[in-house]
Tab-separated table of C-alpha atoms in Angstrom:
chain	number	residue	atom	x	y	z
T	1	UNK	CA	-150.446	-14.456	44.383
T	2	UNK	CA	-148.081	-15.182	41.178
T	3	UNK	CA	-146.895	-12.144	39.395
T	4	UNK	CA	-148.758	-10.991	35.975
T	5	UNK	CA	-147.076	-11.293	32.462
T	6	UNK	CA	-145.860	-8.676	30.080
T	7	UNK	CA	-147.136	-9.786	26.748
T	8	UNK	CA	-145.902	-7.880	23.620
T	9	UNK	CA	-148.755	-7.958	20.961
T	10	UNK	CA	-148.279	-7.188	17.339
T	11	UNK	CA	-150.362	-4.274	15.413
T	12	UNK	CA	-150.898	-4.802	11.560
T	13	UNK	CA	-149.080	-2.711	9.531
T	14	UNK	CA	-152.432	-0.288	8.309
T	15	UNK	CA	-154.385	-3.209	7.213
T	16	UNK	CA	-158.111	-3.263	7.904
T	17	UNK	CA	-158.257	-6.940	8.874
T	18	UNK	CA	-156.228	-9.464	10.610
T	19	UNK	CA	-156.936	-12.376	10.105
T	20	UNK	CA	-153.668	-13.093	7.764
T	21	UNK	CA	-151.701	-10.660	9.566
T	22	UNK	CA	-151.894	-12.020	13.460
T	23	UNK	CA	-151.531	-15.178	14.452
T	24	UNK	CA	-154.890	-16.958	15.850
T	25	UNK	CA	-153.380	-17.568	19.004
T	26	UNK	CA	-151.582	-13.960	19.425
T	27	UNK	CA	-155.708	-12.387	18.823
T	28	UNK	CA	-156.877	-15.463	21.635
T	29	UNK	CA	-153.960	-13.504	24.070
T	30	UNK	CA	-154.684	-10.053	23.539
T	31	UNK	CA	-158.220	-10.012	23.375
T	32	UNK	CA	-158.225	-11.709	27.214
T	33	UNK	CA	-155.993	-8.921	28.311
T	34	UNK	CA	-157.433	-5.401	30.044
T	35	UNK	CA	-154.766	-3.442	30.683
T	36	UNK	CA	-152.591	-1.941	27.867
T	37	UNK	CA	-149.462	0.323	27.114
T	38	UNK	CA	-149.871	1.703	24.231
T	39	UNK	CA	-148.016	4.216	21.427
T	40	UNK	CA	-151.360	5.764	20.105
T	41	UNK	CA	-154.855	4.612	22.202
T	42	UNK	CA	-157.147	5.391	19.074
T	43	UNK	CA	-155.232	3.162	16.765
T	44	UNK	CA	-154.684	0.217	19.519
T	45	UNK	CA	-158.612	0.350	20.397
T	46	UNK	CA	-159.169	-0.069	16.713
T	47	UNK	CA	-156.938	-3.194	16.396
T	48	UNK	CA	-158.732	-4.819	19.463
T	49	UNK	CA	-162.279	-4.265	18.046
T	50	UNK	CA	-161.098	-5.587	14.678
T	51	UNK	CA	-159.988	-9.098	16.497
T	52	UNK	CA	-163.443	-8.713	17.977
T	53	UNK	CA	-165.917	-6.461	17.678
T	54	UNK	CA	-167.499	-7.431	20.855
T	55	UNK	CA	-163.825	-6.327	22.796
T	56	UNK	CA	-165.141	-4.685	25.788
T	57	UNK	CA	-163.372	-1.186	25.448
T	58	UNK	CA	-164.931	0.230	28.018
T	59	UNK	CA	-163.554	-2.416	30.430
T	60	UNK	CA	-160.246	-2.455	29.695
T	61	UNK	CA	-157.763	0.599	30.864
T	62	UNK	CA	-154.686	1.985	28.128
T	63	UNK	CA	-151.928	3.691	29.020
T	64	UNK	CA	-149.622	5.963	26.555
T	65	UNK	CA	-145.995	4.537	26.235
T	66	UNK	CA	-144.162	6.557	23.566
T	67	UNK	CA	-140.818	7.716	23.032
T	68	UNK	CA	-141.022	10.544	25.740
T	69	UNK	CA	-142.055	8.108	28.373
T	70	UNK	CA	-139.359	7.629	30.923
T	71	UNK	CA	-139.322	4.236	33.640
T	72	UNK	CA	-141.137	6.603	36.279
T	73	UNK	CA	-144.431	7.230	34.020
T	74	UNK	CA	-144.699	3.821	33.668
T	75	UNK	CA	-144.056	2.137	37.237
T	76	UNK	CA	-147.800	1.533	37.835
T	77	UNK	CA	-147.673	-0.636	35.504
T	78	UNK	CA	-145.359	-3.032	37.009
T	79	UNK	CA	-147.293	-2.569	40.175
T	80	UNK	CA	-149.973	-3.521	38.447
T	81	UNK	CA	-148.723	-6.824	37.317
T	82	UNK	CA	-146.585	-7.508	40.726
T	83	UNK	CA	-150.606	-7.519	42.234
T	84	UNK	CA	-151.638	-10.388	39.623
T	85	UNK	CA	-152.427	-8.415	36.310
T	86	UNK	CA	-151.267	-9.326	32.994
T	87	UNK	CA	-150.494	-6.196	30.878
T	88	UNK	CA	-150.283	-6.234	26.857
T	89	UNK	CA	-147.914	-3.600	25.024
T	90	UNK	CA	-149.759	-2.080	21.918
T	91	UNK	CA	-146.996	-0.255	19.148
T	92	UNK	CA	-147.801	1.128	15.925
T	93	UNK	CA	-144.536	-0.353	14.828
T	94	UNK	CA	-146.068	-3.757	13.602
T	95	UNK	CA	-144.124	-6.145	15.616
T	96	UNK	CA	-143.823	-4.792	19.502
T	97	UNK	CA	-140.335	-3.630	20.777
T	98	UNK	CA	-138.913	-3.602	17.351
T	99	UNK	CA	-138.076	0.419	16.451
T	100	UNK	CA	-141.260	0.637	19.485
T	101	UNK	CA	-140.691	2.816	22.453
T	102	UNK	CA	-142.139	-0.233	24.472
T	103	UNK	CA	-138.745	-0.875	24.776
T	104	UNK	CA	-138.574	0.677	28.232
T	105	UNK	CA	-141.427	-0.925	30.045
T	106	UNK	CA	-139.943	-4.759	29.176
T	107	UNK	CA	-136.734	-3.374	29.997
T	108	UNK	CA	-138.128	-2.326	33.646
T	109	UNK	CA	-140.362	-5.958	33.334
T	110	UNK	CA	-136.863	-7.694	33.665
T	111	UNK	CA	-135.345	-5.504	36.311
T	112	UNK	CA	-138.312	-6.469	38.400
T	113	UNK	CA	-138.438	-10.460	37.442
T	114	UNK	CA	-141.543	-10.167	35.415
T	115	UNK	CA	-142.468	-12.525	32.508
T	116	UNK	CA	-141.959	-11.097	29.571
T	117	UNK	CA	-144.018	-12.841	26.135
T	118	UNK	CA	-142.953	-11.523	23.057
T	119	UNK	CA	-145.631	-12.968	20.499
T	120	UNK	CA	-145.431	-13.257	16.440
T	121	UNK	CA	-146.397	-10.475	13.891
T	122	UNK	CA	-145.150	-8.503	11.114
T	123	UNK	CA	-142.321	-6.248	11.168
T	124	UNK	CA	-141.491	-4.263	8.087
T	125	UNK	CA	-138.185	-4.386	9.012
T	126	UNK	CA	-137.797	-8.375	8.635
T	127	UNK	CA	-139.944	-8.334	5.946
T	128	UNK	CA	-137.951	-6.240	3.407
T	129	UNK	CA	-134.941	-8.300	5.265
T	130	UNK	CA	-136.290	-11.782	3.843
T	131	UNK	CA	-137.466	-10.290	0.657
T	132	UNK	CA	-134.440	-8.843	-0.357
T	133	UNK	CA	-132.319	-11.345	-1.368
T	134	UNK	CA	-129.415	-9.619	0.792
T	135	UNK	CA	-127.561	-11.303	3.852
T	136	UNK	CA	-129.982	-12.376	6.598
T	137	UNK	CA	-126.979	-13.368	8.856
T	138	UNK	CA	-125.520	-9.736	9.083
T	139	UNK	CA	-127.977	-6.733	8.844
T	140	UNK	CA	-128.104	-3.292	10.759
T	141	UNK	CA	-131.094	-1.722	11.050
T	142	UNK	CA	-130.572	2.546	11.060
T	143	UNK	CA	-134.023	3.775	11.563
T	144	UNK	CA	-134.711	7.128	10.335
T	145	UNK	CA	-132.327	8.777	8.315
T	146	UNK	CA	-131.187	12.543	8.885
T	147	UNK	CA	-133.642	15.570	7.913
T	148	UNK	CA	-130.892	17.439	6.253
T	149	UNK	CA	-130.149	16.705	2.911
T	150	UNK	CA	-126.000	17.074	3.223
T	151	UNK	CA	-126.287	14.804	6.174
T	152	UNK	CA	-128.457	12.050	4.464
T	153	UNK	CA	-126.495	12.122	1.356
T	154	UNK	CA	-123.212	11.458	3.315
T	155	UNK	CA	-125.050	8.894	5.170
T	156	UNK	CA	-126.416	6.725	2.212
T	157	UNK	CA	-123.085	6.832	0.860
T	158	UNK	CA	-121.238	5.322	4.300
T	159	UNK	CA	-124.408	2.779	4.088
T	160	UNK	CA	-123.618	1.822	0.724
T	161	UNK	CA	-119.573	1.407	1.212
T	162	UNK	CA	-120.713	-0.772	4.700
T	163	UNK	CA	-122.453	-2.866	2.111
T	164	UNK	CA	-119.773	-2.923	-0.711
T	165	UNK	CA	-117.015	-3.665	1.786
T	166	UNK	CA	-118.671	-6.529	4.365
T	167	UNK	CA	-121.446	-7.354	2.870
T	168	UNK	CA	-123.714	-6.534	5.460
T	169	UNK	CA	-127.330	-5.406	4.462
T	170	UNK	CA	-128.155	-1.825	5.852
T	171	UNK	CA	-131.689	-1.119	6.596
T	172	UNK	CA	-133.272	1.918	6.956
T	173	UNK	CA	-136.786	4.172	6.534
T	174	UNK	CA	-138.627	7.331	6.552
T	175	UNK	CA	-141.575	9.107	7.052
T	176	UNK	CA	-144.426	8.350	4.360
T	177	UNK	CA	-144.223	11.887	3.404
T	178	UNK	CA	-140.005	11.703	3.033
T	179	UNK	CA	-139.850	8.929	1.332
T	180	UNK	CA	-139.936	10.192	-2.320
T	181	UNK	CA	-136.752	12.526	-1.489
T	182	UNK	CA	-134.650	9.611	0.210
T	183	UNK	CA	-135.746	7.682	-2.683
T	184	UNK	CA	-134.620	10.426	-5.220
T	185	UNK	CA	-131.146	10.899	-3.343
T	186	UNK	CA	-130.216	7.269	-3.376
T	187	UNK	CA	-130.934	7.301	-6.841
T	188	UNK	CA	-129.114	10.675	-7.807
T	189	UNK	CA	-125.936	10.025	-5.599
T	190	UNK	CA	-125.654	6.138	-5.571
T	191	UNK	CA	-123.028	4.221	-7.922
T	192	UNK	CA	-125.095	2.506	-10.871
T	193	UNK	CA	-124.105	-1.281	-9.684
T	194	UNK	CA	-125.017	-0.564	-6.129
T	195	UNK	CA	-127.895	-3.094	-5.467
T	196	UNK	CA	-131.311	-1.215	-3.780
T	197	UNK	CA	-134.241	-3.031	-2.298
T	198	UNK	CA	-137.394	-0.880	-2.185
T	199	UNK	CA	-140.407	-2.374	0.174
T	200	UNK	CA	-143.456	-0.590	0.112
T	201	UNK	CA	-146.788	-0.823	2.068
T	202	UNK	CA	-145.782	-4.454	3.635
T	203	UNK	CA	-148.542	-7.158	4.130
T	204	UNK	CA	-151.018	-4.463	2.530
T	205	UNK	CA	-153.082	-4.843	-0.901
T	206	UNK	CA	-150.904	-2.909	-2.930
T	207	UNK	CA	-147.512	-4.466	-1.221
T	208	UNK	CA	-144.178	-4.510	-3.678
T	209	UNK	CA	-140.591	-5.293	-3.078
T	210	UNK	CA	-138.156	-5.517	-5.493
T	211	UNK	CA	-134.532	-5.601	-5.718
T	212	UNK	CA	-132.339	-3.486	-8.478
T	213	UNK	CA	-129.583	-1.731	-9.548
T	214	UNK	CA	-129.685	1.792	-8.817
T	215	UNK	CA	-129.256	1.955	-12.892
T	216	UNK	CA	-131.913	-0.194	-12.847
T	217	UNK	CA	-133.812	1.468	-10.655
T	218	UNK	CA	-133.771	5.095	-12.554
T	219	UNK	CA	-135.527	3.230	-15.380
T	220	UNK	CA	-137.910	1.684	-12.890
T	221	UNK	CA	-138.648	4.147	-10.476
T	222	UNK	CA	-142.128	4.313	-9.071
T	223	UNK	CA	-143.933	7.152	-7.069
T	224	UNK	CA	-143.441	6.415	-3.263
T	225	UNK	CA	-145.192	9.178	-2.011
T	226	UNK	CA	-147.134	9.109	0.785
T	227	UNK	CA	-146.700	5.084	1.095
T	228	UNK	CA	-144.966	3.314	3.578
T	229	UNK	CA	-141.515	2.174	2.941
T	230	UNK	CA	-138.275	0.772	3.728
T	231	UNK	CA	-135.012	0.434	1.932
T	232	UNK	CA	-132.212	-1.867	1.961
T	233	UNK	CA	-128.228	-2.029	0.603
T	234	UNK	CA	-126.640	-5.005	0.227
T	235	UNK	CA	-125.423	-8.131	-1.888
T	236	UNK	CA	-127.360	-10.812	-3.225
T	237	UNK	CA	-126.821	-13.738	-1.651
């Protein structure tokens, strides 16, 4: 009996449909699976039944993979595909194993020679990335910035001399509900020619990204509150 796959499927980014978000052939893959890791079950049911309303939940077995999951919680899993069965990973990142605790289940695929099939969706991070205008050849991605307002102050600033001195775009987010302040700090502590992409609500109805000044951008500021959002530094290209 051949081994099952690992297949990676993409989540939308809070949309209701998906028809211009995932691919028709990444919907054909992961409505034929039945076995799922997931980061939330609620949300990753949701996203099956809206490829297909006929998905047969009941049928189909999901398992939680989030960032306190360790290899050991897991293993059944790669029993399970060693025996023949393909297994889909579910994240509420967007785009599976990008800033996704599924991470360690394709890591453990590989130690144990299992296909791995990363398939095509949208990633917020790649988005704001291509819509910038900033260096696509040399980008780090921080994640979430520190809680503490000291330590997030000195941290946009070493983010925006990375970007002043190599030219390298720095990418980085927050919570929906942080946003606002991280917005308000690089705004307040930033030099006026620094160059700022905001990205907000990706792929979604009311989706903007822009690219500005920080001077600019205190004449332009918008409420971010509650939205979904990622920021850049960089140089135009």
């Amino acid at each position: 009996m051949s081994a099952g796959k690992l297949y990676l499927i993409p989540n939308t980014l809070g949309g209701e449909t998906t028809e211009d978000i995932i691919p028709q052939g990444v919907a054909q893959i992961a409505v034929q699976l039945r076995v799922f890791a997931v980061e939330d079950i609620k949300s990753a049911r949701r996203l099956l039944r809206k490829i297909d309303r006929t998905f047969p939940i009941d049928e189909s077995e999901f398992f939680v993979l989030n960032k306190a999951t360790v290899s050991s919680d897991i293993y059944h899993l790669i029993k399970a595909m060693k025996t023949g069965k393909n297994v889909g990973i579910i994240s509420e990142a967007g785009c599976a194993g990008i800033a996704d605790p599924g991470a360690v289940l394709v890591s453990l695929a590989h130690e144990n020679e299992i296909q791995v099939c990363p398939t095509v969706g949208p990633s917020s991070i790649l988005l704001t990335l291509i819509g910038s205008g900033f260096n696509g050849q040399l980008f780090t991605f921080h994640g979430y910035l520190p809680k503490d307002q000291k330590e997030r102050i000195r941290k946009l600033k070493d983010l925006e001399q990375r970007a002043r001195r190599s030219g390298e775009t720095q990418l980085f987010m927050d919570t929906p509900f942080r946003a606002m302040h991280i917005f308000e700090d690089l705004l307040n502590e930033l030099a006026d020619d620094t160059l700022l992409c905001v990205a907000s609500n990706m792929t979604l109805h009311n989706e903007r990204i822009q690219t500005r000044t920080i001077a600019d951008w205190r004449e332009n500021a918008y409420d971010l509150s509650k939205q979904l959002v990622m920021f850049a530094l960089g140089k135009l290209s």
